[in-house]
Coordinates of C-alpha atoms in Angstrom, one line a residue:
M1 CA -13.7 -18.6 16.3
A2 CA -10.0 -17.7 15.8
T3 CA -8.7 -14.4 17.1
V4 CA -7.1 -12.2 14.4
T5 CA -4.3 -9.9 15.5
L6 CA -4.1 -6.7 13.4
I7 CA -0.6 -5.2 12.9
S8 CA -0.9 -1.4 12.4
V9 CA 1.3 0.6 10.1
T10 CA 2.2 4.1 11.0
T11 CA 0.5 5.6 8.0
L12 CA -1.8 4.5 5.1
G13 CA -1.9 6.7 2.1
A14 CA -2.8 6.8 -1.6
V15 CA -1.3 8.2 -4.8
F16 CA -2.7 10.8 -7.2
L17 CA -1.2 9.5 -10.4
P18 CA 0.1 12.2 -12.9
Q19 CA -1.6 10.3 -15.7
L20 CA -4.7 12.2 -14.6
P21 CA -5.0 15.8 -15.8
P22 CA -3.9 18.4 -13.2
E23 CA -7.5 19.9 -13.1
R24 CA -8.7 16.6 -11.6
L25 CA -6.4 17.1 -8.5
R26 CA -8.7 19.4 -6.6
A27 CA -11.7 16.9 -6.5
V28 CA -9.4 14.1 -5.3
V29 CA -7.8 16.3 -2.7
R30 CA -11.2 17.3 -1.3
A31 CA -12.3 13.7 -1.2
A32 CA -9.1 12.7 0.6
D33 CA -9.3 15.5 3.1
E34 CA -13.0 15.0 3.9
S35 CA -12.7 11.2 4.2
G36 CA -9.8 11.4 6.6
L37 CA -7.0 10.0 4.4
E38 CA -3.7 10.5 6.2
E39 CA -1.5 11.2 3.2
L40 CA -1.8 11.8 -0.5
W41 CA 1.3 11.3 -2.5
L42 CA 2.2 13.0 -5.8
W43 CA 4.8 12.3 -8.5
E44 CA 7.0 14.4 -10.6
D45 CA 7.1 12.2 -13.7
C46 CA 8.5 13.6 -16.9
F47 CA 6.8 15.2 -18.7
R48 CA 3.5 15.2 -16.9
E49 CA 3.1 17.3 -13.7
S50 CA 5.3 19.3 -11.3
G51 CA 5.6 17.8 -7.9
I52 CA 6.0 21.1 -6.1
A53 CA 3.2 22.9 -7.9
T54 CA 0.7 20.1 -7.3
A55 CA 1.8 19.8 -3.7
A56 CA 1.3 23.5 -3.1
A57 CA -2.2 23.3 -4.6
A58 CA -3.1 20.1 -2.7
L59 CA -2.0 21.6 0.6
A60 CA -3.9 24.8 0.0
W61 CA -7.1 22.9 -0.9
S62 CA -7.0 20.8 2.2
D63 CA -7.1 21.4 5.9
R64 CA -5.4 18.5 7.5
L65 CA -4.2 16.2 4.7
R66 CA -0.4 15.5 4.6
V67 CA 1.1 15.6 1.2
G68 CA 4.1 13.7 -0.1
V69 CA 6.1 14.2 -3.2
G70 CA 7.8 11.0 -4.2
L71 CA 10.0 11.9 -5.8
L72 CA 11.8 15.0 -7.1
P73 CA 14.5 13.9 -9.7
V74 CA 17.6 15.6 -8.5
P75 CA 19.3 16.0 -11.9
L76 CA 16.4 18.3 -12.9
R77 CA 16.5 20.6 -9.9
N78 CA 19.3 22.8 -8.7
V79 CA 19.6 22.0 -5.0
A80 CA 19.3 25.7 -3.9
I81 CA 16.0 26.0 -5.8
A82 CA 14.7 22.8 -4.3
A83 CA 15.6 24.0 -0.8
M84 CA 13.8 27.3 -1.4
E85 CA 10.6 25.5 -2.6
I86 CA 10.7 22.9 0.2
A87 CA 11.3 25.6 2.8
T88 CA 8.5 27.7 1.5
L89 CA 6.0 24.8 1.6
T90 CA 7.1 23.8 5.1
R91 CA 6.7 27.3 6.5
L92 CA 3.3 27.7 4.8
F93 CA 2.0 24.2 5.8
P94 CA 4.0 23.1 8.9
E95 CA 4.3 19.3 9.4
R96 CA 2.1 18.5 6.4
V97 CA 4.8 18.1 3.7
H98 CA 6.9 15.1 2.9
I99 CA 9.5 15.4 0.1
A100 CA 11.5 12.5 -1.4
V101 CA 14.4 12.9 -3.9
G102 CA 16.0 10.4 -6.2
H103 CA 17.9 9.7 -9.4
G104 CA 14.9 10.1 -11.7
V105 CA 14.3 7.8 -14.7
Q106 CA 17.6 7.8 -16.6
D107 CA 16.1 7.8 -20.0
W108 CA 14.1 10.9 -19.1
M109 CA 17.2 12.5 -17.7
H110 CA 19.0 11.8 -21.0
Q111 CA 16.1 13.4 -22.9
V112 CA 16.6 16.7 -21.2
G113 CA 20.4 16.6 -21.1
A114 CA 20.6 16.1 -17.4
R115 CA 21.9 12.5 -17.1
V116 CA 25.1 12.3 -15.0
E117 CA 27.9 9.7 -15.1
S118 CA 27.5 8.8 -11.4
P119 CA 23.9 9.2 -10.1
V120 CA 24.9 7.8 -6.7
T121 CA 27.6 10.6 -6.3
L122 CA 25.1 13.2 -7.3
L123 CA 22.4 12.0 -4.8
R124 CA 24.9 11.8 -2.0
E125 CA 26.1 15.4 -2.6
Y126 CA 22.5 16.6 -3.1
I127 CA 21.1 15.1 0.0
A128 CA 23.9 16.6 2.2
A129 CA 23.5 20.1 0.7
L130 CA 19.7 20.0 0.8
Q131 CA 19.7 19.0 4.5
A132 CA 22.2 21.6 5.4
L133 CA 20.3 24.4 3.6
L134 CA 17.0 23.4 5.2
A135 CA 18.7 23.4 8.6
G136 CA 19.5 27.0 8.1
E137 CA 23.2 26.6 7.5
R138 CA 25.3 28.7 5.2
V139 CA 26.7 26.2 2.7
S140 CA 29.8 26.3 0.5
T141 CA 30.7 23.1 -1.3
E142 CA 32.6 22.1 -4.4
G143 CA 31.4 18.6 -5.2
R144 CA 31.6 16.7 -8.4
Y145 CA 28.1 17.8 -9.3
V146 CA 26.8 20.1 -6.5
Q147 CA 28.6 23.5 -6.2
L148 CA 27.4 26.1 -3.7
R149 CA 29.2 29.2 -2.7
D150 CA 28.2 30.9 0.4
V151 CA 24.5 30.0 0.0
A152 CA 21.9 30.3 2.8
L153 CA 18.1 30.5 2.8
D154 CA 16.6 33.8 4.0
W155 CA 13.5 31.9 5.2
P156 CA 14.6 28.4 6.4
P157 CA 11.9 26.4 8.1
P158 CA 11.8 26.6 11.9
A159 CA 12.7 23.0 12.0
A160 CA 14.3 21.2 9.1
P161 CA 11.8 18.7 7.5
P162 CA 12.9 15.1 6.8
I163 CA 14.2 14.5 3.4
L164 CA 13.4 11.0 2.1
A165 CA 15.0 9.4 -0.9
G166 CA 14.0 6.7 -3.4
A167 CA 16.2 3.9 -4.5
I168 CA 16.1 0.7 -6.5
G169 CA 19.7 -0.7 -6.8
P170 CA 21.7 -1.9 -3.8
K171 CA 24.3 0.9 -4.0
S172 CA 21.6 3.6 -4.0
M173 CA 19.6 1.8 -1.3
R174 CA 22.6 1.7 1.0
L175 CA 23.2 5.4 0.4
V176 CA 19.6 6.1 1.3
G177 CA 20.1 4.3 4.6
E178 CA 23.3 6.2 5.2
A179 CA 22.2 9.7 4.3
S180 CA 18.5 10.3 4.0
D181 CA 15.7 10.6 6.6
G182 CA 13.6 7.9 5.1
A183 CA 13.3 5.5 2.1
V184 CA 10.7 5.3 -0.6
L185 CA 10.3 1.9 -2.4
T186 CA 8.5 1.7 -5.6
A187 CA 5.4 -0.4 -6.2
G188 CA 6.1 -3.9 -7.4
N189 CA 8.1 -4.9 -4.4
S190 CA 6.8 -8.1 -2.7
P191 CA 7.0 -8.4 1.1
S192 CA 10.1 -10.6 0.7
A193 CA 11.7 -7.9 -1.5
V194 CA 10.9 -5.3 1.2
V195 CA 12.6 -7.5 3.7
E196 CA 15.7 -7.7 1.6
A197 CA 15.6 -3.9 0.9
K198 CA 15.3 -3.2 4.6
K199 CA 18.5 -5.3 5.2
I200 CA 20.4 -3.1 2.8
L201 CA 19.0 0.1 4.2
D202 CA 19.8 -1.0 7.7
A203 CA 23.3 -1.8 6.8
G204 CA 23.8 1.7 5.4
S205 CA 22.3 3.2 8.5
A206 CA 24.6 1.1 10.7
A207 CA 27.7 2.0 8.7
A208 CA 26.9 5.7 9.3
G209 CA 26.2 5.2 13.0
R210 CA 22.5 6.1 12.6
K211 CA 19.2 4.5 13.5
S212 CA 17.3 2.7 10.8
V213 CA 15.4 5.0 8.5
P214 CA 11.6 4.7 8.2
V215 CA 10.4 3.0 5.0
V216 CA 7.5 4.1 2.6
V217 CA 6.3 1.4 0.2
Y218 CA 4.0 1.9 -2.7
L219 CA 1.5 -1.0 -3.4
H220 CA -0.3 -1.5 -6.7
A221 CA -4.0 -1.8 -5.7
A222 CA -7.3 -2.1 -7.6
T223 CA -10.9 -2.5 -6.4
G224 CA -14.3 -2.3 -8.0
P225 CA -15.3 -2.9 -11.6
D226 CA -12.8 -4.7 -13.9
A227 CA -10.1 -4.6 -11.2
E228 CA -8.5 -7.8 -12.3
E229 CA -8.3 -6.7 -15.9
R230 CA -6.9 -3.3 -15.0
M231 CA -4.2 -4.9 -12.8
E232 CA -3.3 -7.3 -15.6
A233 CA -2.7 -4.2 -17.8
E234 CA -0.4 -2.8 -15.0
R235 CA 1.5 -6.1 -15.0
A236 CA 2.1 -5.8 -18.7
N237 CA 2.9 -2.1 -18.5
W238 CA 5.6 -2.7 -15.8
Q239 CA 6.8 -5.9 -17.5
Y240 CA 6.4 -8.0 -14.4
D241 CA 6.7 -11.8 -15.0
T242 CA 3.9 -12.2 -12.4
I243 CA 1.7 -9.8 -10.4
A244 CA 1.5 -12.3 -7.5
D245 CA 2.7 -10.6 -4.2
R246 CA 3.4 -7.4 -6.2
S247 CA -0.1 -6.0 -6.1
V248 CA -3.5 -6.5 -4.5
V249 CA -7.0 -6.7 -6.1
G250 CA -10.2 -7.0 -4.2
D251 CA -12.3 -5.7 -1.4
A252 CA -11.2 -3.7 1.8
A253 CA -10.4 -6.9 3.7
T254 CA -8.2 -8.3 0.9
V255 CA -6.4 -5.0 0.5
A256 CA -5.8 -4.7 4.3
R257 CA -4.2 -8.1 4.4
A258 CA -1.7 -7.0 1.7
V259 CA -1.0 -3.8 3.6
R260 CA -0.3 -5.8 6.8
A261 CA 2.0 -8.2 4.9
L262 CA 4.1 -5.2 3.9
A263 CA 4.0 -3.8 7.5
D264 CA 5.3 -7.2 8.7
A265 CA 8.1 -7.0 6.1
G266 CA 9.2 -3.6 7.5
A267 CA 7.1 -0.9 5.9
D268 CA 6.3 2.0 8.2
T269 CA 4.0 3.6 5.6
V270 CA 2.1 1.9 2.8
V271 CA 0.8 4.0 0.0
L272 CA -1.8 2.4 -2.3
Q273 CA -1.2 3.1 -6.0
P274 CA -4.3 2.8 -8.1
T275 CA -4.3 1.8 -11.8
P276 CA -4.0 4.8 -14.1
D277 CA -7.4 3.9 -15.6
D278 CA -9.2 3.6 -12.3
P279 CA -12.8 4.8 -13.1
D280 CA -13.2 6.7 -9.8
P281 CA -10.1 8.3 -8.4
E282 CA -12.1 10.2 -5.8
G283 CA -13.8 7.0 -4.8
F284 CA -10.4 5.3 -4.5
V285 CA -9.1 7.7 -1.8
R286 CA -12.4 7.3 0.1
F287 CA -12.1 3.6 -0.1
V288 CA -8.6 3.7 1.3
A289 CA -9.5 6.1 4.2
R290 CA -13.0 4.7 5.1
D291 CA -12.8 1.1 4.3
V292 CA -9.2 -0.1 4.4
R293 CA -7.8 2.0 7.2
P294 CA -10.1 0.6 9.9
L295 CA -8.9 -2.9 9.1
V296 CA -5.2 -2.0 9.3

């Protein structure tokens, strides 16, 4: 019998999708915490649910679960307010909060009058100011989009938390490698796409004289009843030409193989993203923690 070598990723998590009503979050958090899930990730999608409010509730309802927000759209949030909220969460729940920032969906930013001419410039200025504020610095800056005048947090965290950033295009991805503390890649990236993204991220890190940043990758995943049909609906919703290598459907062993493929491609963390119509969100997080994790 052939020997199978398992390649472990640092972290395996799951997403609570904002298509679910906020009142469903508590049961999913409890299921995640009790089953031993490492991380539960939340989204701040317009115009569904707040990333910070849901993160605070999830952290309060759990004992050991780490909670990620991926991501906060920076055009919507003044950087000083974001720093205050992140610092508060970090002090209340040390080492249990992961925050990612990014451009946000440009159509949504246009809807609320927050779209900017240069999203890359805004993200660069924003990350630098946010990191400085969370490090306890007093910040004055007059950027193109970020202006702070003698601003410092009264309650900075004892240690500045990492600030991750999401990116899709090559310019943004290079910036994430240069300036952030980690990258978040959306679901729909095949292992080969992750390899290419990692090259761009690493080039950005090298240009800034930094080590490579860790990479979080979302993975479309479905198991149980009607999984194939539900994933086909996801393919149509995201307008993928094909779902092959962009998702995984099946039992724990099948899902674990897809996770390991992303780990081989350079993912440090893989976060399984259920379909919005998954019939059992609580069961999904238990499946990830109890069935998939031991195989990864």
